[in-house]
Coordinates of C-alpha atoms in Angstrom, one line a residue:
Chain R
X1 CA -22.1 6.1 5.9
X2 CA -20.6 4.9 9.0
X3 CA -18.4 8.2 9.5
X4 CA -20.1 11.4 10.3
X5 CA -16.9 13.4 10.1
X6 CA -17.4 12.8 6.4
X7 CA -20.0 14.9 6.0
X8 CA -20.2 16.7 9.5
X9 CA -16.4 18.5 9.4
X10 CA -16.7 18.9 5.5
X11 CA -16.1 22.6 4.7
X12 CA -18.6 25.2 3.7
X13 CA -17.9 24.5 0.0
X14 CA -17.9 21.0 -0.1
X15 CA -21.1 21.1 2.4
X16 CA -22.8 23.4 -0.5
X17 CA -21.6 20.8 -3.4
X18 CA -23.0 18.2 -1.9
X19 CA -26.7 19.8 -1.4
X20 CA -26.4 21.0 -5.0
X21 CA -25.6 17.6 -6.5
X22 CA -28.5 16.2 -4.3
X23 CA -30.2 18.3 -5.4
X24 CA -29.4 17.2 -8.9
X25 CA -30.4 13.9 -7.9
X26 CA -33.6 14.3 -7.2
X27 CA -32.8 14.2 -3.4
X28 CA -30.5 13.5 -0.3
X29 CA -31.7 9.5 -0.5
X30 CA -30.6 9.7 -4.3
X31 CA -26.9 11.0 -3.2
X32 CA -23.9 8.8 -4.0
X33 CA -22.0 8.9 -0.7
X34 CA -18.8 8.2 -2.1
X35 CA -19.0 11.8 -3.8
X36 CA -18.7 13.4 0.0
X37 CA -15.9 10.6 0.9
X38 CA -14.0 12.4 -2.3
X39 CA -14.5 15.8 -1.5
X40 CA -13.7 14.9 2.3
X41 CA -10.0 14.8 2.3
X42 CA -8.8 14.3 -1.0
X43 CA -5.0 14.9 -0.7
X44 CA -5.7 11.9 1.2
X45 CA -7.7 9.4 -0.8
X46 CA -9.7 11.2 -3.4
X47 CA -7.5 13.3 -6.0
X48 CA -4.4 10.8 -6.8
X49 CA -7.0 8.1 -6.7
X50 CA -9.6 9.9 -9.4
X51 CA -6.7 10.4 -11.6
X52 CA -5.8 6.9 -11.5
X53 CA -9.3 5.7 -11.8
X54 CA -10.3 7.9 -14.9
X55 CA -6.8 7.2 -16.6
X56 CA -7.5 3.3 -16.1
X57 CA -11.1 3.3 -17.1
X58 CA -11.7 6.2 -19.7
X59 CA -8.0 6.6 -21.2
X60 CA -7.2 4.9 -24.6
X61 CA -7.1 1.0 -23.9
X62 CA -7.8 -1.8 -26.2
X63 CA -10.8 -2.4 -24.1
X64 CA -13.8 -0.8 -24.8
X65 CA -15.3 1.8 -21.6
X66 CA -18.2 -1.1 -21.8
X67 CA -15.8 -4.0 -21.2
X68 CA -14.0 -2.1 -18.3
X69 CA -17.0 -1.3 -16.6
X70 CA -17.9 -5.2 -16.9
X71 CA -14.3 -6.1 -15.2
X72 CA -14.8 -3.2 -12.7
X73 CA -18.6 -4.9 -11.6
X74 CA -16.8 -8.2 -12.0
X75 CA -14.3 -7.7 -9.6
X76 CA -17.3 -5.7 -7.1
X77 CA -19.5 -9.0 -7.8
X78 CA -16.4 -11.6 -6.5
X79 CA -15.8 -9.3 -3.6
X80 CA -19.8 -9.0 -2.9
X81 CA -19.4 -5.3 -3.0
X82 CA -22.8 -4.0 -3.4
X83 CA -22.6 -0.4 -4.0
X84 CA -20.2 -0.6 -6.5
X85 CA -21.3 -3.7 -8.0
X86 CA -24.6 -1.7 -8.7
X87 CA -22.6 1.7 -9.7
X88 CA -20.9 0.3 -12.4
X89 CA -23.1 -2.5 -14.0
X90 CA -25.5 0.7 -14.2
X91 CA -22.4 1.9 -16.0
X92 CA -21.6 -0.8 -18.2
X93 CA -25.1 -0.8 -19.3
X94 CA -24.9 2.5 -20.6
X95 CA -21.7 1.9 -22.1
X96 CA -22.8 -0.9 -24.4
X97 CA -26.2 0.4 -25.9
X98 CA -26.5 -0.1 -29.4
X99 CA -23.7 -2.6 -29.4
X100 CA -23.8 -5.9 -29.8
X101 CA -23.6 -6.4 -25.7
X102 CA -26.1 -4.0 -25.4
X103 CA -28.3 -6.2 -22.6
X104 CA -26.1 -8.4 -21.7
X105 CA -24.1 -6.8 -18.6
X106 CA -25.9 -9.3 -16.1
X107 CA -25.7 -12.6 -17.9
X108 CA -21.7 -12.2 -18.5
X109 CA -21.8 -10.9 -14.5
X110 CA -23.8 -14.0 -13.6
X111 CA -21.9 -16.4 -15.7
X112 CA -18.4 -15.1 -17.0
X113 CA -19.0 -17.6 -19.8
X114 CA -22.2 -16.2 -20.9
X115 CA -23.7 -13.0 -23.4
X116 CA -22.5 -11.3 -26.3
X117 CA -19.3 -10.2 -25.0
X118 CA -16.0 -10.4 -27.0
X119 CA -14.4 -14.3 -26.2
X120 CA -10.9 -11.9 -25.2
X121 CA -13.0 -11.0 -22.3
X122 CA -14.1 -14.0 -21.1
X123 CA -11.2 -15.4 -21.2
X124 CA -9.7 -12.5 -19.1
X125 CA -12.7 -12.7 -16.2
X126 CA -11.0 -15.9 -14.4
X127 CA -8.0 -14.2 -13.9
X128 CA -9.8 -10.7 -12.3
X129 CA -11.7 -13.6 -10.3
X130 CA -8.3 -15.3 -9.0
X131 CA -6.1 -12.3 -8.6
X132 CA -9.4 -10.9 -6.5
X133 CA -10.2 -13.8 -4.5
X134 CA -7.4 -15.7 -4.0
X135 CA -4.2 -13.2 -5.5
X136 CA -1.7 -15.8 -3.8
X137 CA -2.6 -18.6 -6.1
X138 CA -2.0 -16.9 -9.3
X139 CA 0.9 -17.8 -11.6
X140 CA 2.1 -17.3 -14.8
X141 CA -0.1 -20.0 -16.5
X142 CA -3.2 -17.9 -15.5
X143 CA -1.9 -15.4 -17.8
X144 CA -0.5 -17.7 -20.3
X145 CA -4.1 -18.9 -20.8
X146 CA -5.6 -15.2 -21.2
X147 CA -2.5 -14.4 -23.8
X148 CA -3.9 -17.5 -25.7
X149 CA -7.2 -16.4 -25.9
X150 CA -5.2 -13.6 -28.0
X151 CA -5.3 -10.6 -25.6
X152 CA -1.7 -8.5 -25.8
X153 CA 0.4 -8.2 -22.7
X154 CA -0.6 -4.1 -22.7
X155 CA -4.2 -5.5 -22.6
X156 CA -3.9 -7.6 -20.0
X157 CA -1.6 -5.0 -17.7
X158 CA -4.8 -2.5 -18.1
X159 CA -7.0 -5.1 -16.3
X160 CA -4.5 -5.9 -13.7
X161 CA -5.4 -2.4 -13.2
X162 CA -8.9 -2.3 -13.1
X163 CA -8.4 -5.0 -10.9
X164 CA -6.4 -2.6 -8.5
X165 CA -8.7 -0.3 -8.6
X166 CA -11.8 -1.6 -7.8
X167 CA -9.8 -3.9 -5.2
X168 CA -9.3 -0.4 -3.0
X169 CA -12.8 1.2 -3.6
X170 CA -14.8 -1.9 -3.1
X171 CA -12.7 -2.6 0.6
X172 CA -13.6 1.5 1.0
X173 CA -17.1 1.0 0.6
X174 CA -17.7 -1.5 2.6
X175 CA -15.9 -0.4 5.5
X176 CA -17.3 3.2 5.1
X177 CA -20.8 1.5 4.3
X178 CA -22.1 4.0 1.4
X179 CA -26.2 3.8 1.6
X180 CA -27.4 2.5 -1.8
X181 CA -29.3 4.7 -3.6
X182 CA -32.3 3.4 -5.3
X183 CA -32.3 1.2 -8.8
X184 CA -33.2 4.7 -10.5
X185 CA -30.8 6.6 -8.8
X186 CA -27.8 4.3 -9.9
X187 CA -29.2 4.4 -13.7
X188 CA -29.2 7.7 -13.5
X189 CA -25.9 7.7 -11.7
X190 CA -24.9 5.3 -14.4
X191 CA -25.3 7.7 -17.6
X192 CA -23.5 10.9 -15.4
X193 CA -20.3 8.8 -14.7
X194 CA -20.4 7.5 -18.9
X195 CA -21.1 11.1 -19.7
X196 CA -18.5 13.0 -17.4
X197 CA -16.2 10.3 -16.5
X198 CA -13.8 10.3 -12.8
X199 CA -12.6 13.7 -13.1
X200 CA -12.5 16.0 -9.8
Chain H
X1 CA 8.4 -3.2 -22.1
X2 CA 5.1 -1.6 -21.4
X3 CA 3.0 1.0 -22.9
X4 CA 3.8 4.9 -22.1
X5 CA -0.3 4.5 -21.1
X6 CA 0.6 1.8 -18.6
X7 CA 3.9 3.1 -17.4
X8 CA 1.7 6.1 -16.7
X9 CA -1.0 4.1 -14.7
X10 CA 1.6 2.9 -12.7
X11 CA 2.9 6.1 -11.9
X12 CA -0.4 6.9 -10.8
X13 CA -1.2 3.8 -8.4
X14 CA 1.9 4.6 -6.8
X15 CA 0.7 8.1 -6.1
X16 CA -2.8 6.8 -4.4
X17 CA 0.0 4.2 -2.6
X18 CA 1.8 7.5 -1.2
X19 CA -0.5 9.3 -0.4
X20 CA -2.1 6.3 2.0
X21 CA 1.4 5.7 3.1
X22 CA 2.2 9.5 3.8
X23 CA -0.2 12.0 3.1
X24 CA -1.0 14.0 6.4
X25 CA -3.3 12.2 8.9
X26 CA -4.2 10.9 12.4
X27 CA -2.6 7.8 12.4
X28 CA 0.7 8.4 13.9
X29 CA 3.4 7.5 10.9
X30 CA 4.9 4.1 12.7
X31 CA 0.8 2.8 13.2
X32 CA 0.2 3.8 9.4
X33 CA 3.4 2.1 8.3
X34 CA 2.4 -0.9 10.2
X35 CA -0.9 -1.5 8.7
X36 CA 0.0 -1.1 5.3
X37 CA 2.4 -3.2 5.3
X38 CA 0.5 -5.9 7.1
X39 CA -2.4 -5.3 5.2
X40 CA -0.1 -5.8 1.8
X41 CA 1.4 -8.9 3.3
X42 CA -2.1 -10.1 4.6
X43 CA -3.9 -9.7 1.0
X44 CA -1.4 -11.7 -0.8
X45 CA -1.7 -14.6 2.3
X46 CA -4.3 -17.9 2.2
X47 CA -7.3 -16.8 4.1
X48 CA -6.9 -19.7 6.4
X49 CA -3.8 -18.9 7.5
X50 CA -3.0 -17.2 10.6
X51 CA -2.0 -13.5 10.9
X52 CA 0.8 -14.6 13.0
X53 CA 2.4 -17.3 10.4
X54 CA 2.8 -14.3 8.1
X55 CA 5.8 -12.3 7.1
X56 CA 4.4 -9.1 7.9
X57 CA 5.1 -7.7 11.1
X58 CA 1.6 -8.0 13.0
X59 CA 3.3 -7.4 16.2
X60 CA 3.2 -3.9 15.4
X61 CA -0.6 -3.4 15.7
X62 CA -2.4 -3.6 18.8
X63 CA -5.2 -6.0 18.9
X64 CA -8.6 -4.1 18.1
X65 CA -6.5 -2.4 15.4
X66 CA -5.6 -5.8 13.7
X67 CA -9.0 -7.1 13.9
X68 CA -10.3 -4.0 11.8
X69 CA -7.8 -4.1 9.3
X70 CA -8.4 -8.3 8.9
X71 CA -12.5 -6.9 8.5
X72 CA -11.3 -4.3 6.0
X73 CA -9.5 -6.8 4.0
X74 CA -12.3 -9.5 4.1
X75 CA -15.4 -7.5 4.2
X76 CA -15.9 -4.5 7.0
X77 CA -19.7 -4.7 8.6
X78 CA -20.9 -1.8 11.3
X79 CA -20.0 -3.8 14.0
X80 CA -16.4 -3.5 13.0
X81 CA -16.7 0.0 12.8
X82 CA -18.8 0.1 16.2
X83 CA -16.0 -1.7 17.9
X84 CA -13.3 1.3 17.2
X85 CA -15.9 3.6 18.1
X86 CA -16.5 1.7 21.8
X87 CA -12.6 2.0 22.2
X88 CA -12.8 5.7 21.8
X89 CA -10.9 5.9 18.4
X90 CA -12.1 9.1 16.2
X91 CA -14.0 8.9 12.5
X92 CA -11.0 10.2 11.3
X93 CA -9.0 7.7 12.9
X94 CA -11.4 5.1 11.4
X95 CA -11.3 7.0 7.9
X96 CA -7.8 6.5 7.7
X97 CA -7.5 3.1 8.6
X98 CA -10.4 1.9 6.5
X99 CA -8.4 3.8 3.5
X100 CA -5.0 2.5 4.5
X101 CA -6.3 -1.1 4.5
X102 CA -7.9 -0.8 1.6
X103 CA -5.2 0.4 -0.6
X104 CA -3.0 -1.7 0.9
X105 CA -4.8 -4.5 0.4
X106 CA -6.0 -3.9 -3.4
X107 CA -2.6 -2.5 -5.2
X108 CA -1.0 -5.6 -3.4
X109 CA -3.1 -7.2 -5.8
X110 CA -2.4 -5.4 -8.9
X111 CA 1.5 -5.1 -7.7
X112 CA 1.3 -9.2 -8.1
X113 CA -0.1 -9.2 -11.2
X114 CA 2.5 -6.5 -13.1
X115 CA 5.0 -8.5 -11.4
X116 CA 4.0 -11.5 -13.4
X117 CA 4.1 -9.6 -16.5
X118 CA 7.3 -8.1 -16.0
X119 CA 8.8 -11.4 -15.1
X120 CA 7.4 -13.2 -18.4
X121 CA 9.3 -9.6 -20.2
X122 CA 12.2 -10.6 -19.0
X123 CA 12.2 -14.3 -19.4
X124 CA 11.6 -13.0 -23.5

């Protein structure tokens, strides 16, 4: 974390948080440092933004929480977003055990064409990549061609919000430069956020 | 028309949009206009182009300022970060920035896309 303040001013409470949930971790190294930037100021950039991100990515949707999680690490992957490409592919693994998908989270992230993934959601992975990388170039044909694949407007609205989402976060986390815990740590990390979700 | 669950989630990326726009800070409120609406004009702008062949007003930001929020929107590295610290600017000061960019910068992108939407609903 490039921002001492963020743990340095936090107050007593959050301070004590903190060393518990590290503690929970398995230690300080193990810590997701985004959990102190929430804590840190959230009538800032933490409450209204959990709210969002748990209506977007655990409410009802006619994606699955598995499929989400892929677009979420999608979008992380285009914008080379490290921490939060490796939060939520540990995540999306989670989501999709005993499913058809069910070890096939990095082949789809490698190649959007690829793994045992529902063809609606390929075909919906070129426009997260287009509206990410270059959001100025996309028209309506983009979205005429996921409709085609068959995916309902109301579908396709929830992953321009995923897209919104994870278009904030992975901009906060690199600026902010969270520390990435190690491989086991985000597993672990992984089941917690399936588990319990984005709430506060 | 759009789902009571989507006219919900856009009720709620307007709140994390308000609350970077006007939620108490550092920033003084003309600076944290200023970027956000740069950085929303800047994310929806070719790379290539320059900062000052766009529509938002980039005139508004002094220099060092500008440069952070064009890291923020590309990808932010420590030496970004180290630069504001050189100038004498505060973590929060950075915090806020980094936040303001950022939202900026990634509703702009989902704003784009419901406006797409919206526009083939009405066409309908």
């Amino acid at each position: 974390m490039r921002i001492d303040s963020v743990f340095d001013n936090a107050s007593f409470g959050t301070k004590l948080k903190t060393k518990l949930i590290a503690a929970a971790m398995g230690g300080r190294e193990n810590f997701p440092e985004i959990i102190a930037l929430f804590m840190y100021r959230p009538a800032f950039f933490g409450r209204a933004f959990l709210d969002y991100v748990q209506h977007v990515l655990r409410g009802p949707s006619w994606w699955s929480v598995g499929e989400r999680e892929v677009i979420a690490a999608y979008v992380s992957k285009t914008n080379e977003c490290r921490f939060c490409l490796e939060s939520h592919r540990a995540v999306a693994e989670e989501a999709v055990k005993g499913t058809a998908a069910e070890g096939a989270v990095a082949e789809v992230l490698a190649d959007r064409t690829k793994g045992a993934w529902r063809a609606e959601l390929k075909a919906a992975l070129p426009l997260v990549e287009k509206l990410t990388r270059a959001p100025h170039e996309v028209t309506a044909a983009d979205v005429d061609a996921v409709r085609a694949a068959g995916v309902p407007d109301d579908a396709i609205e929830e992953v321009m919000h995923v897209v919104s989402v994870f278009n904030m976060i992975n901009r906060v986390a690199d600026s902010l430069g969270f520390a990435i815990p190690p491989p086991a740590a985000m597993q672990k990390g992984g089941k917690r956020l399936l588990t319990h979700g984005y709430k506060t | 028309m759009t789902s009571a669950h989507n006219q919900t989630s856009r009720a709620k990326l307007e709140a994390v949009r308000a609350d970077a726009q006007r939620g108490n800070g550092v920033l003084p409120p003309a600076l944290r206009a200023a970027v956000f609406s740069y950085a929303s004009a800047r994310a929806m702008q070719k790379s290539s182009e320059k900062s000052s062949e766009m529509s938002g007003d980039a005139s508004a930001l002094p220099d060092s300022v500008r440069a952070f929020v064009d890291a923020v929107l590309a990808r932010a590295v420590s030496a970004d970060v180290d630069a504001l610290k050189r100038e004498g600017r505060s973590d929060d000061f950075i915090y806020e920035l980094s936040i303001v960019a950022a939202v900026a910068a990634g509703s702009a992108r989902g704003i784009a896309g419901l406006a797409l939407l919206d526009a083939k609903a009405r066409a309908s």
